[in-house]
XYZ file of C-alpha atoms in Angstrom:
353
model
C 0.000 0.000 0.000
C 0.969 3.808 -0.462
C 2.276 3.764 3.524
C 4.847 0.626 2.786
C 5.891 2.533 -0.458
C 6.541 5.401 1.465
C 8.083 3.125 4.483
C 10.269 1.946 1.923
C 11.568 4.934 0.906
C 12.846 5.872 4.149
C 14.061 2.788 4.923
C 16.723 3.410 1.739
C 17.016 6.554 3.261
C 17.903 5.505 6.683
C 20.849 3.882 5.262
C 22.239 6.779 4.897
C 21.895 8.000 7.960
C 25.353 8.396 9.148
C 25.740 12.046 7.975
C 23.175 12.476 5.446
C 22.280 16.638 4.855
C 20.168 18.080 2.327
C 20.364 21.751 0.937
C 17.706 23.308 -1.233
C 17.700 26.535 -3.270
C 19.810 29.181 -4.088
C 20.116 30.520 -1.133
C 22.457 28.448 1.194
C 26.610 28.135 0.429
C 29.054 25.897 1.607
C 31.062 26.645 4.410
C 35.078 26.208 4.120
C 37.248 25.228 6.959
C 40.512 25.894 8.178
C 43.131 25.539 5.798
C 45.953 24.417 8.704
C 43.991 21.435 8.726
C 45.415 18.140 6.955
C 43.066 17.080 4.123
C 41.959 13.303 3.210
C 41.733 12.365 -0.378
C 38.597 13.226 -2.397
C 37.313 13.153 -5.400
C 35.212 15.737 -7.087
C 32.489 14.864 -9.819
C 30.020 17.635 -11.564
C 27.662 17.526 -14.430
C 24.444 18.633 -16.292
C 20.811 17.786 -15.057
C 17.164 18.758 -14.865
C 18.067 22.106 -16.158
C 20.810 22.531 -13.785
C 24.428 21.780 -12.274
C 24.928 18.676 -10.301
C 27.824 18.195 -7.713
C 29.183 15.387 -5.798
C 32.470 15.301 -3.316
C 33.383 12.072 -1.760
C 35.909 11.540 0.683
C 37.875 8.573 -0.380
C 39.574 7.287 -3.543
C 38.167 6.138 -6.478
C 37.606 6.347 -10.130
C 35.935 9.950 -10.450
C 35.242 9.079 -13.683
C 33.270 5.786 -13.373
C 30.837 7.739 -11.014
C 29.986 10.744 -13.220
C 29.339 7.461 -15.676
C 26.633 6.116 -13.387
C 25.298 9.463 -11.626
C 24.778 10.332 -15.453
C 22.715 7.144 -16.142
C 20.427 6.910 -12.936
C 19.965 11.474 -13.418
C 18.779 10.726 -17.130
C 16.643 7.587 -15.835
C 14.629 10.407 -13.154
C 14.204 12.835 -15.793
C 12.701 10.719 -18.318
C 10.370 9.794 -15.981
C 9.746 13.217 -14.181
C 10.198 15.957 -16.514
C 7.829 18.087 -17.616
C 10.097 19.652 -20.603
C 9.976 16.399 -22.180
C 6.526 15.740 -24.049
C 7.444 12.051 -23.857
C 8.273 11.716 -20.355
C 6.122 9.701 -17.697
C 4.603 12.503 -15.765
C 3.784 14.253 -19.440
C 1.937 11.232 -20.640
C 0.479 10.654 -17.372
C -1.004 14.486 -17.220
C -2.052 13.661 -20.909
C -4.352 10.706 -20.153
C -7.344 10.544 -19.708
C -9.636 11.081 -16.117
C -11.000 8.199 -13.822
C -8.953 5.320 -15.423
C -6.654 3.185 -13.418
C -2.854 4.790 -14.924
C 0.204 2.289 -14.668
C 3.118 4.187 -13.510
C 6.229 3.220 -12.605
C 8.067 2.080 -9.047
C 9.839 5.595 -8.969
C 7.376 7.659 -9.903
C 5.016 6.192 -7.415
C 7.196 6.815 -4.567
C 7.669 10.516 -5.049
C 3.789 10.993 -5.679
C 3.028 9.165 -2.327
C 5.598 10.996 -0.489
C 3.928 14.500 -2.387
C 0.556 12.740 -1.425
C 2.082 12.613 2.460
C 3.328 16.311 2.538
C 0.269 18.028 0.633
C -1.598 16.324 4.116
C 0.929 17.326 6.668
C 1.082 21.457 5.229
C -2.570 21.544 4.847
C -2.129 21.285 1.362
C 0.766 23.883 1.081
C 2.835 21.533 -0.822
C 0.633 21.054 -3.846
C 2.085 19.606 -7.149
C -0.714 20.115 -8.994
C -0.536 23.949 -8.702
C 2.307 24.505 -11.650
C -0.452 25.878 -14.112
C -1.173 28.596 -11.307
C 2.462 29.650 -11.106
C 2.853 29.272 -15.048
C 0.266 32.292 -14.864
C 1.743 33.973 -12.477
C 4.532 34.458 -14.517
C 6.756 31.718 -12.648
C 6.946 29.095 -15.278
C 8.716 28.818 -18.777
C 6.795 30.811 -20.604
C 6.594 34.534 -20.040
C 4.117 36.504 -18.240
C 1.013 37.674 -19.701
C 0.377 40.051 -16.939
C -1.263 39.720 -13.519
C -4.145 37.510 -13.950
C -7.849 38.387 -13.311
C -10.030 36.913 -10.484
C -11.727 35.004 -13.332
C -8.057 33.304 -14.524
C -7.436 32.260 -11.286
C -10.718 30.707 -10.461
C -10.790 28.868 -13.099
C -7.234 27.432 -13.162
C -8.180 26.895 -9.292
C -10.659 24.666 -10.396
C -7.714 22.223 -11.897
C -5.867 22.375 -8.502
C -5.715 20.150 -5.881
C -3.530 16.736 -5.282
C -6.945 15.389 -3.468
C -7.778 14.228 -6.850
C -4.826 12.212 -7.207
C -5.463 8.471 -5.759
C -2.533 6.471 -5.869
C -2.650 2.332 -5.832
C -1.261 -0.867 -5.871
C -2.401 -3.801 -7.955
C -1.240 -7.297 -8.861
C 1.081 -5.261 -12.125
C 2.081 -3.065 -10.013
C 1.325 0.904 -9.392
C -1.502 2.797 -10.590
C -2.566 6.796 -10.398
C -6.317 7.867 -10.875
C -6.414 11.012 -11.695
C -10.222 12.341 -10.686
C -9.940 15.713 -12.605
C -7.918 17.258 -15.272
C -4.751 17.724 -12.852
C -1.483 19.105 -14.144
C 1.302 17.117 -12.323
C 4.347 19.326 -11.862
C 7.274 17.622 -9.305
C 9.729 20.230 -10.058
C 9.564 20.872 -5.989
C 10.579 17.682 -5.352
C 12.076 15.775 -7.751
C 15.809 17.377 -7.508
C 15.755 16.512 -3.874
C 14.356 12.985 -4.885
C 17.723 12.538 -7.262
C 19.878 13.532 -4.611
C 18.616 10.968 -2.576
C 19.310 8.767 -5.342
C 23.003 9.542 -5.827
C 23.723 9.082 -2.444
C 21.646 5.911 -2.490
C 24.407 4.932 -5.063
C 27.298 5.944 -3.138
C 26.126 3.807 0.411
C 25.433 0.596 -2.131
C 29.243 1.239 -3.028
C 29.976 1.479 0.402
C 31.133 4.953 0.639
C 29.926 7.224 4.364
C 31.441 10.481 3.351
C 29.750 13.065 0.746
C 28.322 15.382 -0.370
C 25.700 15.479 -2.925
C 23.556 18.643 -4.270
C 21.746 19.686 -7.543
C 20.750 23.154 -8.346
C 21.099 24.189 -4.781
C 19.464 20.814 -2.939
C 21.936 19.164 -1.103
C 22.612 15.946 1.253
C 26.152 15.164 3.585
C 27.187 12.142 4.634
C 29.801 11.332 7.345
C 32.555 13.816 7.222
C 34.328 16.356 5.298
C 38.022 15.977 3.970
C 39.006 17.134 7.000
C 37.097 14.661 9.276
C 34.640 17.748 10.494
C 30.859 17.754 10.308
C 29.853 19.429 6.749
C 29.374 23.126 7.589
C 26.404 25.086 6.031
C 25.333 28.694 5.286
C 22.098 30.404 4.986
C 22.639 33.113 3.138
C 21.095 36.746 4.006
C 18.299 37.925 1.946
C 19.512 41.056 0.908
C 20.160 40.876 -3.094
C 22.611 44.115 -2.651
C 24.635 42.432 0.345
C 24.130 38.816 0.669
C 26.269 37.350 3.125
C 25.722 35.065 5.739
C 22.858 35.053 8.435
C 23.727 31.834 9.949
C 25.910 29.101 10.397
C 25.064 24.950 11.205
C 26.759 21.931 11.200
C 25.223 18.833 10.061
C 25.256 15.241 10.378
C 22.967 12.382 9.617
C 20.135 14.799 8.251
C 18.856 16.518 5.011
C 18.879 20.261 5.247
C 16.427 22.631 1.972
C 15.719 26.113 1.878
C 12.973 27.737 0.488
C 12.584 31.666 -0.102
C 11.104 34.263 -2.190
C 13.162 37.209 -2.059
C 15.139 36.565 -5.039
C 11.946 35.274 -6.965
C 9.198 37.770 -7.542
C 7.513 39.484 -10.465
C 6.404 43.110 -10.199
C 2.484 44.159 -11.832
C 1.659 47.899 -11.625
C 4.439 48.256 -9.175
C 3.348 46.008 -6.850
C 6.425 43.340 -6.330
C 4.303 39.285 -5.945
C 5.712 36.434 -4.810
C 6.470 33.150 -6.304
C 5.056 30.975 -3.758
C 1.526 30.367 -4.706
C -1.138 29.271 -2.271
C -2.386 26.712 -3.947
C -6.196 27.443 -2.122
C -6.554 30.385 -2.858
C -4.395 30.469 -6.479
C -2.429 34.103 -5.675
C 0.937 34.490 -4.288
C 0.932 34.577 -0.913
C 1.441 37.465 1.353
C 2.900 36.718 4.643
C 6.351 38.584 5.880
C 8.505 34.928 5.844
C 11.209 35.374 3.057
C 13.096 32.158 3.687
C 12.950 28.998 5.787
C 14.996 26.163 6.172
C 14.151 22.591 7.007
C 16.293 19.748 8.041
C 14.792 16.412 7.519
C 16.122 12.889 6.794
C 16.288 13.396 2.992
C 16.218 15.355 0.445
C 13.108 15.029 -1.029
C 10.951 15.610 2.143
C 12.739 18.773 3.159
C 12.103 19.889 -0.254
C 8.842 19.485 -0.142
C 8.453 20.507 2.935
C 9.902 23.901 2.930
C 8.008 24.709 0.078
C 4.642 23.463 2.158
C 6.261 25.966 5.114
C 6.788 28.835 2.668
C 2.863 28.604 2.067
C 1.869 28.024 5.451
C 3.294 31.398 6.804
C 5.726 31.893 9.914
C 3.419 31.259 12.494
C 1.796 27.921 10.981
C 5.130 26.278 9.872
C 6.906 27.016 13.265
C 3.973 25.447 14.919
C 3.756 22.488 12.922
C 7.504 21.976 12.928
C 7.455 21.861 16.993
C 4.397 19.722 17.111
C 6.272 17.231 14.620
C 9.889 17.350 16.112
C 11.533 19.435 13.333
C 14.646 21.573 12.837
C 13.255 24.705 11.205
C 14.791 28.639 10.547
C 12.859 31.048 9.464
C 13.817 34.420 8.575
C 11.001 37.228 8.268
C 10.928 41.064 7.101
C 9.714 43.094 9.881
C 9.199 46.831 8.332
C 12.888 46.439 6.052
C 14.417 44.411 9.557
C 15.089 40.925 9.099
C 14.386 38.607 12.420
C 15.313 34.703 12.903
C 12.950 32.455 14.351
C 13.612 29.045 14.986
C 12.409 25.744 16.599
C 13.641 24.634 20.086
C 14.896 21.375 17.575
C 17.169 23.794 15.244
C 19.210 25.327 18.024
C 21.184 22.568 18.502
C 22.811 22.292 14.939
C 24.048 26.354 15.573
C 26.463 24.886 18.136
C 27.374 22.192 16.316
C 29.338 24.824 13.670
């Protein structure tokens, strides 16, 4: 059933467990250490996927080569099932078919819908991934903006929106999606952090404990660094004319995304509107949170779940994080001042720097 695909997931996820960190969007850097302090060989690997840069260090050596080779193979195995740039893809034939008929799908694309399914319920459907025609219109998506949309537009795109009519199953062949209304599936909130998962996936099965793994910004750590420290992170300061850094962590055995609109926005009769859609109400939402970040136990769930937070709103997400045992930091704009907030369960990584 959907639970034991999900159950499964983080079981493969738990494997990694010894130092596993995620980082999401463009807003969070690498930290450097020391350079008195004696480095253990590492390899370095980069490449080209879903749009975007991928990166990999691991701490040991091996043929750097050989890796690129396989991360290369398994990255153009997720996108052909996941994009939404490629007419022929899965998830493009899928939003193609028809309503109210049992859709086969495959193992991997089931297990990032039920984990979307899981998160759309825990953020009160802030983490929506049926809402990509809304932000298309918004301006947000490939094509370019038509202007701010009338209360008509958004109704009726609203009326396409909701992951409530997605019902996902398992029969004797294997797994099947019902779609109940002319849905739009877009997983581009999710489905980098899913591939990181999936490189370091690889990496335990060859029975490496140290790396790092991130695409376009989403990131995971395992173990140690080259220099035998805990992988040091940076959220970065929303201020586009000084950036900088607002605060430091160290991380081990966890999955670390950030997601923020101050960099993404588009501006209609001088009013400046936020990427992050509200996926009830189909407008960008207006709350004073410009960035949070969530540590989880992979990449894909804090993903999704910052992006769920961003919706929510300061108050919301910070409650729901405490009530569910989560490391969050939020940074909001109080009249041009920016203020931290935080979860008793995120103050502990701040030492750990």
């Amino acid at each position: 059933m959907v639970a034991d695909l999900i159950a499964t997931c983080y079981t493969k996820a738990r494997a990694l467990r010894r130092t596993s960190f995620l980082l999401f969007g463009l807003c969070i850097f690498l930290l450097g250490c020391s350079d008195t302090v004696s480095v253990l060989p590492h390899v370095k690997v980069a490449g080209q996927t879903m749009g975007t840069q991928y990166h990999v260090t691991l701490v040991a050596e091996t043929d750097a080569d050989a890796l690129k080779a396989a991360f290369d193979k398994r990255l153009a195995e997720i996108n052909k099932v996941m994009s939404t740039y490629d007419p022929e893809s899965e998830l493009m034939q899928i939003n193609r078919a028809p309503v109210a008929q049992p859709l086969p799908i495959s193992d991997d694309l089931a297990a990032v819908l039920a984990l979307s399914l899981q998160i759309y319920s825990q953020t009160a459907g802030g983490f929506d991934v049926t809402v990509g025609p809304l932000v298309n219109r918004w301006g947000f998506g490939p094509v370019e903006a038509k202007g701010k949309p009338d209360e008509a537009e958004v109704a009726t795109l609203l009326a396409s929106v909701g992951s409530d009519a997605l019902t996902l199953e398992q029969a004797d062949s294997g797994w099947q999606l019902v779609k109940h209304k002319p849905v739009f599936i877009d997983l581009s909130a999710i489905a980098k952090g899913w591939a990181v998962d999936e490189l370091a996936g690889m990496l335990v099965a060859r029975g490496y404990q140290d790396f790092l793994v991130e695409i376009g910004g989403e990131l995971r750590v395992s173990g140690k660094n080259a220099r035998g420290a805990n992988w040091s992170i940076a959220v970065e300061r929303p201020s586009l004319a000084q950036g900088g850094v607002q605060a430091a962590i160290g991380v081990s055995n966890l999955a670390v995304a950030t997601s923020g609109s101050y960099r993404n926005y588009q501006m209609y009769n001088g009013v400046q509107y936020s990427h992050t859609i509200d996926p009830s109400t189909g407008q960008p939402v207006t709350h004073n949170m410009v960035s949070i970040t969530v540590l989880a136990d992979t990449c894909a769930e804090a993903d999704a779940l910052a992006t769920g937070f961003n919706v929510m709103g300061p108050e919301a997400a910070l409650a729901e994080a405490e009530a569910r045992g989560l490391a969050v930091f939020i940074l909001v704009d109080e009249g041009g001042e920016i203020r931290e907030l935080s979860s008793s369960h995120f103050l502990p990584y701040l030492s750990q720097h």
